[in-house]
Coordinates of C-alpha atoms in Angstrom, one line a residue:
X278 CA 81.0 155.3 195.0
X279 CA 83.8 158.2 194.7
X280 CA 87.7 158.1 194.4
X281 CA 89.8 160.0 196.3
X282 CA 90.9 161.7 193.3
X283 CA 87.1 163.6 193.1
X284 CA 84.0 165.0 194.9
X285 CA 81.6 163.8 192.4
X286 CA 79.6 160.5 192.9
X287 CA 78.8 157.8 190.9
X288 CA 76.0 156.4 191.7
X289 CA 74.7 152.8 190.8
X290 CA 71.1 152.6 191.2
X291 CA 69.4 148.8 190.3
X292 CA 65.6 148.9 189.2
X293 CA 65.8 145.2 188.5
X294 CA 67.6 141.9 188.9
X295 CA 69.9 142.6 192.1
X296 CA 69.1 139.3 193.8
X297 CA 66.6 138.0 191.6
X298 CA 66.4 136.4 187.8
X299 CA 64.8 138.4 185.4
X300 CA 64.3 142.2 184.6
X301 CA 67.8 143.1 184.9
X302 CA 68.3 147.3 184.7
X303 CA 70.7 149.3 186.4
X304 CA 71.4 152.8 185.5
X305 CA 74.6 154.7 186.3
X306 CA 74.4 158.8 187.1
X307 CA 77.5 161.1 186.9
X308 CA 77.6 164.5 186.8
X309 CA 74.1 164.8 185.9
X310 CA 74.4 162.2 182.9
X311 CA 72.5 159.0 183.3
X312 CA 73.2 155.8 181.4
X313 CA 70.8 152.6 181.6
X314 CA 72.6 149.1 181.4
X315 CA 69.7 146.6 179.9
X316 CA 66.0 146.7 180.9
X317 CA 65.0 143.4 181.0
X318 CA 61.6 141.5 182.0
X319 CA 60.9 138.6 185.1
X320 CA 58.2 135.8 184.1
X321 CA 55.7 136.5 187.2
X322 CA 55.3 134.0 190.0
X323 CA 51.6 132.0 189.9
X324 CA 50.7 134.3 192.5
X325 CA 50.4 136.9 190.1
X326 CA 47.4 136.3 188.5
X327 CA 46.6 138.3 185.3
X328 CA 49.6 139.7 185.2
X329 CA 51.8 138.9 181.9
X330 CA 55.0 140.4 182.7
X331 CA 56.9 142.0 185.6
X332 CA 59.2 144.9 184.5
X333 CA 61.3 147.6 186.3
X334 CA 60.0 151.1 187.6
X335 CA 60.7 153.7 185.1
X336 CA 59.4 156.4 187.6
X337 CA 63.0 157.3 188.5
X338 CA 63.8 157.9 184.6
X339 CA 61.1 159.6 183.6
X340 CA 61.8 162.2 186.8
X341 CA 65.4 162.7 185.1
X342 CA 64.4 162.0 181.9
X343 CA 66.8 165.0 180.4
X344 CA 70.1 163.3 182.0
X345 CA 69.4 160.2 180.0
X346 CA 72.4 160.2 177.1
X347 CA 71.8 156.0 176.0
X348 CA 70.4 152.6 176.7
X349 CA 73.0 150.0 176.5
X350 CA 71.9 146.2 176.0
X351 CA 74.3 143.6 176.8
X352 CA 72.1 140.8 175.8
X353 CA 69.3 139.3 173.6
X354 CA 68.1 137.7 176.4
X355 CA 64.5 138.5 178.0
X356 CA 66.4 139.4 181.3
X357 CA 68.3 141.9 179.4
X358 CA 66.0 143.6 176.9
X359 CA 62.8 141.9 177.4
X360 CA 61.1 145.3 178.6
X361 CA 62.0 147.5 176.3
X362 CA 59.1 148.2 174.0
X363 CA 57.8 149.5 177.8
X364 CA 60.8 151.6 178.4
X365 CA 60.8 153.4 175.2
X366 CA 57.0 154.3 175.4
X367 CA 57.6 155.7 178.9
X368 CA 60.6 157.7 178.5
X369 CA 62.9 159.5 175.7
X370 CA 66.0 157.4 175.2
X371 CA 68.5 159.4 172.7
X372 CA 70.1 156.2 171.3
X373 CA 70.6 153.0 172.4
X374 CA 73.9 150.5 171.9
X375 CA 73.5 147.1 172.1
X376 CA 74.9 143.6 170.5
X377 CA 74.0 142.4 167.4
X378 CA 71.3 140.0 168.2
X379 CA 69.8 142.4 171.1
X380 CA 69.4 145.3 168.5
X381 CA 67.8 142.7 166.1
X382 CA 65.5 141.4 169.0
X383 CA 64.2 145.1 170.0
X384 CA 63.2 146.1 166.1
X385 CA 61.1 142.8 166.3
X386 CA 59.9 143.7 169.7
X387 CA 58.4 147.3 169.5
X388 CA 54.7 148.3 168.1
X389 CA 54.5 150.2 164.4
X390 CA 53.2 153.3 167.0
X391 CA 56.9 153.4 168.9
X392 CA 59.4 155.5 168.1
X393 CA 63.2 153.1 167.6
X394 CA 65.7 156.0 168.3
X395 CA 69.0 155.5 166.6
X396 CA 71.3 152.7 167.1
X397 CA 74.7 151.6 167.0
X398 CA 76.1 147.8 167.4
X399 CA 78.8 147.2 170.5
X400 CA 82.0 145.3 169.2
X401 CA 84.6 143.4 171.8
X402 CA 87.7 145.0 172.7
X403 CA 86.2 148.6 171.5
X404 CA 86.0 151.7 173.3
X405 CA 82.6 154.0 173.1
X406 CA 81.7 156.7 174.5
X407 CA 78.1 158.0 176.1
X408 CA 77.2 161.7 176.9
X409 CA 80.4 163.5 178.3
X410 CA 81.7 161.2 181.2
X411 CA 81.3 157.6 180.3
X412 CA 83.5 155.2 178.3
X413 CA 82.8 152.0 178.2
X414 CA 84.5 148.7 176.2
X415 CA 82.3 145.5 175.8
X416 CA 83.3 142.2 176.8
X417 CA 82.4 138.9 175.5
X418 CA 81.2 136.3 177.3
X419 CA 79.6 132.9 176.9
X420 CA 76.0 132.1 177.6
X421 CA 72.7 129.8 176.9
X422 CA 72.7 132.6 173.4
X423 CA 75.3 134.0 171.2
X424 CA 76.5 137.4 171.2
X425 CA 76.7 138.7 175.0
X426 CA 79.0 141.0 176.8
X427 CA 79.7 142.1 180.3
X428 CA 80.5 145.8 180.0
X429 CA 83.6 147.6 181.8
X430 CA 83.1 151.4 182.3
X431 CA 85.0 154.1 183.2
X432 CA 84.5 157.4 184.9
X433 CA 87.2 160.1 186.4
X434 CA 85.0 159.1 189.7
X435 CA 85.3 155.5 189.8
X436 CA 85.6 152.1 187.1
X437 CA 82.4 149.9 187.2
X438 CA 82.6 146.2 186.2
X439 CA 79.3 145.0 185.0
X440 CA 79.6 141.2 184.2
X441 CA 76.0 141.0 182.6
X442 CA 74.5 137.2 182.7
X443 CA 77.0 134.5 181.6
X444 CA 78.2 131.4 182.0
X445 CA 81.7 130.2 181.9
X446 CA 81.6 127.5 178.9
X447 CA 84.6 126.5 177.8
X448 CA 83.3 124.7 174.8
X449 CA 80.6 127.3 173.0
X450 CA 79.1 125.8 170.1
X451 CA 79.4 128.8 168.2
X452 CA 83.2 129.0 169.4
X453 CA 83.3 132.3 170.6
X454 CA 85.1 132.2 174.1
X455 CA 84.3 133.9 177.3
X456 CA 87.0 137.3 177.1
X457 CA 89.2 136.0 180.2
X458 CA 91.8 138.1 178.9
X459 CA 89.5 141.6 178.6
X460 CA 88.2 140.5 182.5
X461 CA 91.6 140.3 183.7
X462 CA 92.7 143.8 181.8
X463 CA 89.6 145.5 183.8
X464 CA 90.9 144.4 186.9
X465 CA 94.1 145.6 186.4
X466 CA 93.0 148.8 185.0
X467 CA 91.5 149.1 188.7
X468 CA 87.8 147.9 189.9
X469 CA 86.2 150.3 192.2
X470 CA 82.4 148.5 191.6
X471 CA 82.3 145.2 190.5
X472 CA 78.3 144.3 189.3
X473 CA 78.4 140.2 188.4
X474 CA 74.8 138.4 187.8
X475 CA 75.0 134.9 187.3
X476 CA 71.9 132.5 187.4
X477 CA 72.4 129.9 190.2
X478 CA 76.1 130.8 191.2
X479 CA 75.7 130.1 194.5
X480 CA 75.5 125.9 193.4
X481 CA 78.7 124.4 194.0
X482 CA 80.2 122.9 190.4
X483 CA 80.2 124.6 187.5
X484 CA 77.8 125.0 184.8
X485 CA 78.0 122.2 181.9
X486 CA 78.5 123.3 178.6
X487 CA 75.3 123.9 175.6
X488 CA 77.5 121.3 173.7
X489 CA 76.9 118.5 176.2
X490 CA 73.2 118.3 174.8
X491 CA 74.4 117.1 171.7
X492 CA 74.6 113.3 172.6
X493 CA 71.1 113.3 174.2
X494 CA 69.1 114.6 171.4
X495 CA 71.1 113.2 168.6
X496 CA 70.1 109.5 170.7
X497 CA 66.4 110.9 170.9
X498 CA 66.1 111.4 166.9
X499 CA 67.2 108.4 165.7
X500 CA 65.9 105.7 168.8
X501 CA 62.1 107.4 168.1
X502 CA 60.2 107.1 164.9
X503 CA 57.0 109.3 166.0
X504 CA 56.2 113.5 166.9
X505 CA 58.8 115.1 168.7
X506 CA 57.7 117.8 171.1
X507 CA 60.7 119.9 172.2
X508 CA 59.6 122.9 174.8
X509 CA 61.9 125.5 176.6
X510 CA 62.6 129.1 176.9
X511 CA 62.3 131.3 173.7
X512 CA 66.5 132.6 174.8
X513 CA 67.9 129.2 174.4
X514 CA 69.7 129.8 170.9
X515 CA 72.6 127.6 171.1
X516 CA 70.5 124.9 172.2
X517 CA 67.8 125.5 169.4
X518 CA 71.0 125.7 166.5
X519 CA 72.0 122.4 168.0
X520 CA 68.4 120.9 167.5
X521 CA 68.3 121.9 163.6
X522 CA 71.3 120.5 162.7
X523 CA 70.9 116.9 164.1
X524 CA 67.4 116.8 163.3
X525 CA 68.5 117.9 159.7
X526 CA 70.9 115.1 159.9
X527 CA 68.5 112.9 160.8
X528 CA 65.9 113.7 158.5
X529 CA 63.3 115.2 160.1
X530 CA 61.2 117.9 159.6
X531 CA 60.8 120.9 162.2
X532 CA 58.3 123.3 163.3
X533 CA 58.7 126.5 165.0
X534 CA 55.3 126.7 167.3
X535 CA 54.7 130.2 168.5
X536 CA 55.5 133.8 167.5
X537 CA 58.1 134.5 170.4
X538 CA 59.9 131.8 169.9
X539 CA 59.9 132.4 165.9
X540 CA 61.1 135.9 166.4
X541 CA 63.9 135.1 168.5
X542 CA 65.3 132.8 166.1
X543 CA 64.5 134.8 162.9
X544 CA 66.2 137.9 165.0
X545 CA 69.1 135.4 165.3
X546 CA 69.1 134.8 161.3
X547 CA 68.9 138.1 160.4
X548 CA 71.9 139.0 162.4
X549 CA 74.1 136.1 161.3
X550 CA 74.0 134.1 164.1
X551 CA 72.2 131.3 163.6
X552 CA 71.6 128.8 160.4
X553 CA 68.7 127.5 159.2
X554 CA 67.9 125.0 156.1
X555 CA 64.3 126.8 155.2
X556 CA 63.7 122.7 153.0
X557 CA 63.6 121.6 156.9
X558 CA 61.3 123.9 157.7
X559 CA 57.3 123.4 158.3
X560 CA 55.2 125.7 159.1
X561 CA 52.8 124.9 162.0
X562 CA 49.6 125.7 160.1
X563 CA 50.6 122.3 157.8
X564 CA 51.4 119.8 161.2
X565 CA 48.0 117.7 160.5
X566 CA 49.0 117.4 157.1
X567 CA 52.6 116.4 157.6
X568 CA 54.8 112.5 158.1
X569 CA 54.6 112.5 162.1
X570 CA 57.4 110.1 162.3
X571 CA 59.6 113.2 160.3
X572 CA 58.3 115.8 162.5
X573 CA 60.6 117.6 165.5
X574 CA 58.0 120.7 166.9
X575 CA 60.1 123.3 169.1
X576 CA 57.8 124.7 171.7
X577 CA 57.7 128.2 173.8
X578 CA 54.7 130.1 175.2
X579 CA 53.9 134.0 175.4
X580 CA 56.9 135.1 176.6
X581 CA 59.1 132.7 175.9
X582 CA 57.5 131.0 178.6
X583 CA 57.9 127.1 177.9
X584 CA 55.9 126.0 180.9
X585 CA 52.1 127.9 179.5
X586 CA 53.1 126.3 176.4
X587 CA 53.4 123.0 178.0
X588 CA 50.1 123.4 180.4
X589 CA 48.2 124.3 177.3
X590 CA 49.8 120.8 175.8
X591 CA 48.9 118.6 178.7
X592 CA 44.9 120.1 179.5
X593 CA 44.5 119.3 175.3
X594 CA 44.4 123.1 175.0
X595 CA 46.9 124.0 172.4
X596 CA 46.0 125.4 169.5
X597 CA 48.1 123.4 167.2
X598 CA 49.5 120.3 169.1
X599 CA 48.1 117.1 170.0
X600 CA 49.8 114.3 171.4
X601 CA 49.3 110.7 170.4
X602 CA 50.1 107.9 172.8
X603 CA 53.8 107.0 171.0
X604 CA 54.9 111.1 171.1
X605 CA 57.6 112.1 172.7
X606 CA 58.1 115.2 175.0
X607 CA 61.3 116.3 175.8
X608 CA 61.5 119.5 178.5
X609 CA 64.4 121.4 177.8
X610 CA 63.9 123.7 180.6
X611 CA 64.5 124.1 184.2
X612 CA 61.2 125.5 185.8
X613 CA 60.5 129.2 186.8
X614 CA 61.3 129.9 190.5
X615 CA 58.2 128.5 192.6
X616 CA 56.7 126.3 190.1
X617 CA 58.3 123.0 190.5
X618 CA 54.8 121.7 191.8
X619 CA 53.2 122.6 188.6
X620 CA 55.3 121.1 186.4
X621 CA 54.9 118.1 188.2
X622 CA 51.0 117.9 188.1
X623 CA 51.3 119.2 184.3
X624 CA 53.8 115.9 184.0
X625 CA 51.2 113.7 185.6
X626 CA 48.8 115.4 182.9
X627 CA 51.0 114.4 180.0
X628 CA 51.3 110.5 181.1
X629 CA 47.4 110.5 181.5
X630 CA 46.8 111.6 177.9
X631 CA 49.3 109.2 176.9
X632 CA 47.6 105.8 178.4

């Protein structure tokens, strides 16, 4: 990309997410500075067998490791910083700025043995600067979690417009709104890149918003008087503040099953964002012992990958879960690309334990 204005080039290289969902990283190289924008992870497909995770290369980084001036996360979610612990082990990163929650997520994330370099939270409407050549101002938008930002920055060769994932919900449960303002200001400020990732945007319609659920599951707690099995993906925050509070006001107990999903949400506590009554709280070591009719279990796999979670539940596999004939299971997810078929036969599995 170059302006008439300049010989130097910006270049905008993606390692990751440009035309697919998950392991979003793009970095951005000016005058022999490079910034990276998220490094996220991708679930992988069932043809990948043995394989946990699917990141992006870092072989270009670690080649230019000494233009590297930052990391900047624009998102907790596993698209967005998922693959970090791998980045910092591969390559020196000098300091890394990121939201709230996403800086929160990462200190959870890494191993004792991996060095967290320092670390400074993003704030909307603000102006920061990396290395020599790039300013940048953070943007909120709305999404499945709180605190996320699109990103606009500016160089003397060109302005990037980097959207980050969102979607456009005009009625956020945690009632910050989507920046329309701080969009339209970019644009007129001039838009010489414009970098928008958005989960299904191609569907006609427009996305419904996280408050919408509220009906549904508040009808679910008080119509069923036996275990609750709620599973989805470890990112869903809004969703999962939305589940505590009506199953608080319905008087029921809930369990946080597996150690993902329980570190996104304490990473959500610890940086304000999310509100827990611990007298609510069970801990899944105590399920046999606990009033099944009070008991609301939210579900999420290695990874925040709800569908192992829920194969484990359906072959009788899971370590901590069993379902009786009168349980309810609620899937709070949309499968992973290519695994509608699955989830089917694991759905056929379910009804078979529960005859």
């Amino acid at each position: 990309m170059k302006k008439q204005s300049t010989n130097e080039i910006l270049k905008a290289i993606p390692l990751g997410g440009h035309g697919e969902i998950g392991k979003n990283c793009w970095i951005f190289e000016y005058k022999e500075e490079i910034i990276i924008v998220n490094f996220g992870m991708m679930l992988p497909g069932r043809n990948l067998s043995g394989v946990d995770l699917v990141l992006p290369s870092t072989t270009y980084l670690e080649e230019n490791k000494d233009k590297i001036k930052g990391l900047v996360l624009t998102s907790a979610h596993d698209d967005s910083c998922g693959g970090v612990f791998y980045l910092l082990n591969k390559t020196n990163i000098p300091k890394i700025w990121g939201s709230k929650l996403a800086l929160e997520t990462i200190k959870r994330q890494i191993g004792k043995n991996t060095h967290l370099p320092d670390t400074e939270e993003i704030v909307p409407r603000e102006e920061f600067q990396i290395g020599e050549n790039f300013f940048l101002r953070a943007l909120s938008n709305t999404s499945i979690l709180p605190d996320t930002y699109g990103l606009f920055i500016k160089t003397t060769a060109g302005n990037i417009l980097y959207t980050g994932s969102y979607k456009i919900d005009q009625t956020p449960p945690d009632k910050v709104m989507f920046d329309y303002y701080s969009y339209s200001q970019a644009g007129e400020d001039s838009v010489d890149l414009l970098i928008s990732d958005s989960a299904n945007i191609e569907s006609p319609g427009y996305s419904q918003s996280e408050s919408l659920i509220k009906k549904r599951f508040g009808e679910i707690f008080s119509e069923f008087k036996s275990k609750i099995i709620i599973v989805g993906y470890a990112s869903s925050l809004h969703k999962y503040q939305i589940i505590f509070n009506l199953a608080q006001k319905a008087g029921k107990k809930i369990v946080i099953c597996g150690d993902y999903l329980n570190d996104k949400i304490q990473s959500a506590v610890k940086a304000g964002l999310f509100n827990i009554d611990k007298n609510s709280l069970i801990n899944e070591k105590d399920i046999d012992g606990s009033n099944e009719k009070e008991l609301v279990i939210l579900v999420s796999g290695k990874y925040g990958d709800f569908l192992s979670a829920l194969i484990e539940i359906a072959k009788q596999q899971h370590p901590k879960i069993k379902l009786n004939a009168k349980d309810v299971v609620v899937i709070s997810a949309n499968p992973p690309p290519g695994t509608a078929r699955i989830l089917a036969h694991t759905i056929d599995q379910l009804f078979v334990q529960k005859i």
